[in-house]
PDB file of C-alpha atoms in Angstrom:
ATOM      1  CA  UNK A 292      12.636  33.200  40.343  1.00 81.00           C
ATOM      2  CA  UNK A 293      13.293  33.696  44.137  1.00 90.00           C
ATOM      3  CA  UNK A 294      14.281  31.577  46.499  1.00 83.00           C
ATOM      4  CA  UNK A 295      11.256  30.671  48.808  1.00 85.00           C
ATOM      5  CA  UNK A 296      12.847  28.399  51.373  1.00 87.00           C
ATOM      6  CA  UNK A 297      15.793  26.348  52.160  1.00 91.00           C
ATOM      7  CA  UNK A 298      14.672  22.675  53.381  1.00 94.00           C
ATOM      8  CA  UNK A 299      17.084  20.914  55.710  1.00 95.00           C
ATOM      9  CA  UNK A 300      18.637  17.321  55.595  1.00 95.00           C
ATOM     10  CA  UNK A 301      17.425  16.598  58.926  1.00 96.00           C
ATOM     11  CA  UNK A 302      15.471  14.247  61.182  1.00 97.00           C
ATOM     12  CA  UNK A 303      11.259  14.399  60.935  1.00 96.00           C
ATOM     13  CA  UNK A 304      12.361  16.083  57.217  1.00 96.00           C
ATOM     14  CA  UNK A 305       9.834  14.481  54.341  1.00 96.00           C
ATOM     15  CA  UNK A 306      11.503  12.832  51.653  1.00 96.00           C
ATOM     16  CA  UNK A 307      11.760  10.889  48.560  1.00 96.00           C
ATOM     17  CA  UNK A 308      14.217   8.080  47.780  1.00 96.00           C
ATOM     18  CA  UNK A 309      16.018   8.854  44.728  1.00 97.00           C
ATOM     19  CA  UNK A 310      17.760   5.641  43.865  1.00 96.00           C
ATOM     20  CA  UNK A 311      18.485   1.761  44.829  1.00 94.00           C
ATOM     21  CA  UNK A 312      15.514  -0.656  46.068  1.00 93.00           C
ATOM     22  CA  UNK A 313      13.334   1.823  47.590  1.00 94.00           C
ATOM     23  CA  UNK A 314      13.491   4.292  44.329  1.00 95.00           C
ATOM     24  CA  UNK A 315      10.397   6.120  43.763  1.00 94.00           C
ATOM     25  CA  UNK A 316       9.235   6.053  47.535  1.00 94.00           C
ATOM     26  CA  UNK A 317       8.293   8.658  49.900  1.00 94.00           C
ATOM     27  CA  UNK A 318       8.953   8.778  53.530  1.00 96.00           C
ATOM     28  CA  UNK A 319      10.217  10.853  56.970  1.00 97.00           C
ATOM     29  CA  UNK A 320      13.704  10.712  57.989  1.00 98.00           C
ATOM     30  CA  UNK A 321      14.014   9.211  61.626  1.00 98.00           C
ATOM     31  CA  UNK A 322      17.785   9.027  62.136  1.00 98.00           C
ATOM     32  CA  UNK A 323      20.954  10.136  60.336  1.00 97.00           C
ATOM     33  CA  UNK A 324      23.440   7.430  61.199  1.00 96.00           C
ATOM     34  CA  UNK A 325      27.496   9.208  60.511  1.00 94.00           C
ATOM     35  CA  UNK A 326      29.988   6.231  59.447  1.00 89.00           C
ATOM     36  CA  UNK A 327      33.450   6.096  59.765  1.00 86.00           C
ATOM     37  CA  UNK A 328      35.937   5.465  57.321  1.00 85.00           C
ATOM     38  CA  UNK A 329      35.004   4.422  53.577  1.00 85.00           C
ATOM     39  CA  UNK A 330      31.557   4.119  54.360  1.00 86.00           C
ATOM     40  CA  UNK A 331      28.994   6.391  53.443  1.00 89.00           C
ATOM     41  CA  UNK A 332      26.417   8.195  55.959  1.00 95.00           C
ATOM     42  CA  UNK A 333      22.625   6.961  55.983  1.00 96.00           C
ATOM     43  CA  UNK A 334      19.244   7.310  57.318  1.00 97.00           C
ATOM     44  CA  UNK A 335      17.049   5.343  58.812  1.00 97.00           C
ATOM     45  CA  UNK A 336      13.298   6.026  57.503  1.00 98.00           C
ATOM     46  CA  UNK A 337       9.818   4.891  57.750  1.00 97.00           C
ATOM     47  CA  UNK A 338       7.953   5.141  54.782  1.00 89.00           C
ATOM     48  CA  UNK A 339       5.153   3.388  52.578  1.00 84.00           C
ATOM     49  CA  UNK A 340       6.134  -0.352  52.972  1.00 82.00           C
ATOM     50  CA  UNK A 341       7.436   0.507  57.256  1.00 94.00           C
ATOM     51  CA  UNK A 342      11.310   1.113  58.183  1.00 97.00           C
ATOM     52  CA  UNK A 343      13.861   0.995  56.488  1.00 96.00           C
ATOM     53  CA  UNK A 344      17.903   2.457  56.465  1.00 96.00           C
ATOM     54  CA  UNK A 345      18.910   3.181  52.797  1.00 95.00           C
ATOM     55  CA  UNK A 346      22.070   5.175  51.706  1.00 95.00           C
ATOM     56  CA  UNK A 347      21.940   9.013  52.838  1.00 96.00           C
ATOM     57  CA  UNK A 348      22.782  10.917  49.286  1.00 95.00           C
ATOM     58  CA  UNK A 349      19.782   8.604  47.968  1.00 97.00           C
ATOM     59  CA  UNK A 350      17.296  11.164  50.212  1.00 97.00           C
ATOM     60  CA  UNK A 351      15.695  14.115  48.387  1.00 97.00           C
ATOM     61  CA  UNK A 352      14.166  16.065  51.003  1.00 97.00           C
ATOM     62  CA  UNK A 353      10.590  17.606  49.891  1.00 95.00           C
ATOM     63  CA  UNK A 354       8.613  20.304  51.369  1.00 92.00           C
ATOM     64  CA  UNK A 355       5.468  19.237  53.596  1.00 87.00           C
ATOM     65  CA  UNK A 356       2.888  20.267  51.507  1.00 85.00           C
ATOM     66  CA  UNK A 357       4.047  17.939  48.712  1.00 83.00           C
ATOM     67  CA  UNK A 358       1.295  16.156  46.952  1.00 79.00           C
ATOM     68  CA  UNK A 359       1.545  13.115  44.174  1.00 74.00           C
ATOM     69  CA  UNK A 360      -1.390  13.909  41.934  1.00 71.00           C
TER      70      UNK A 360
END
């Protein structure tokens, strides 16, 4: 197959949460928030069940026209 698009890690970006309490849900990236030192990056979101910040390599980005049948 070819590549179609690329979709970007990025604020107003669709998304699915891939792991820990929110697993399974779908929302829009608001904010990347960068930490320093051991800490990992992470993303504040709104989603199904409101806000929420959960741990950025958790995000799976999705394209727009996604649909759960």
């Amino acid at each position: 197959g070819k590549l179609s698009s690329v979709l970007k890690l990025k604020e107003g970006a669709k998304c699915i949460i891939t792991s820990g309490k929110h697993a399974g849900s779908f929302a829009t990236i608001k904010k990347i928030i960068q930490r320093t030192g051991s800490m990992g990056a992470e993303a504040q979101v709104s989603g199904e069940n409101g806000d929420f910040i959960t741990v950025l390599r958790y995000i799976f980005v999705i394209d727009d026209k996604f649909k759960v049948q």
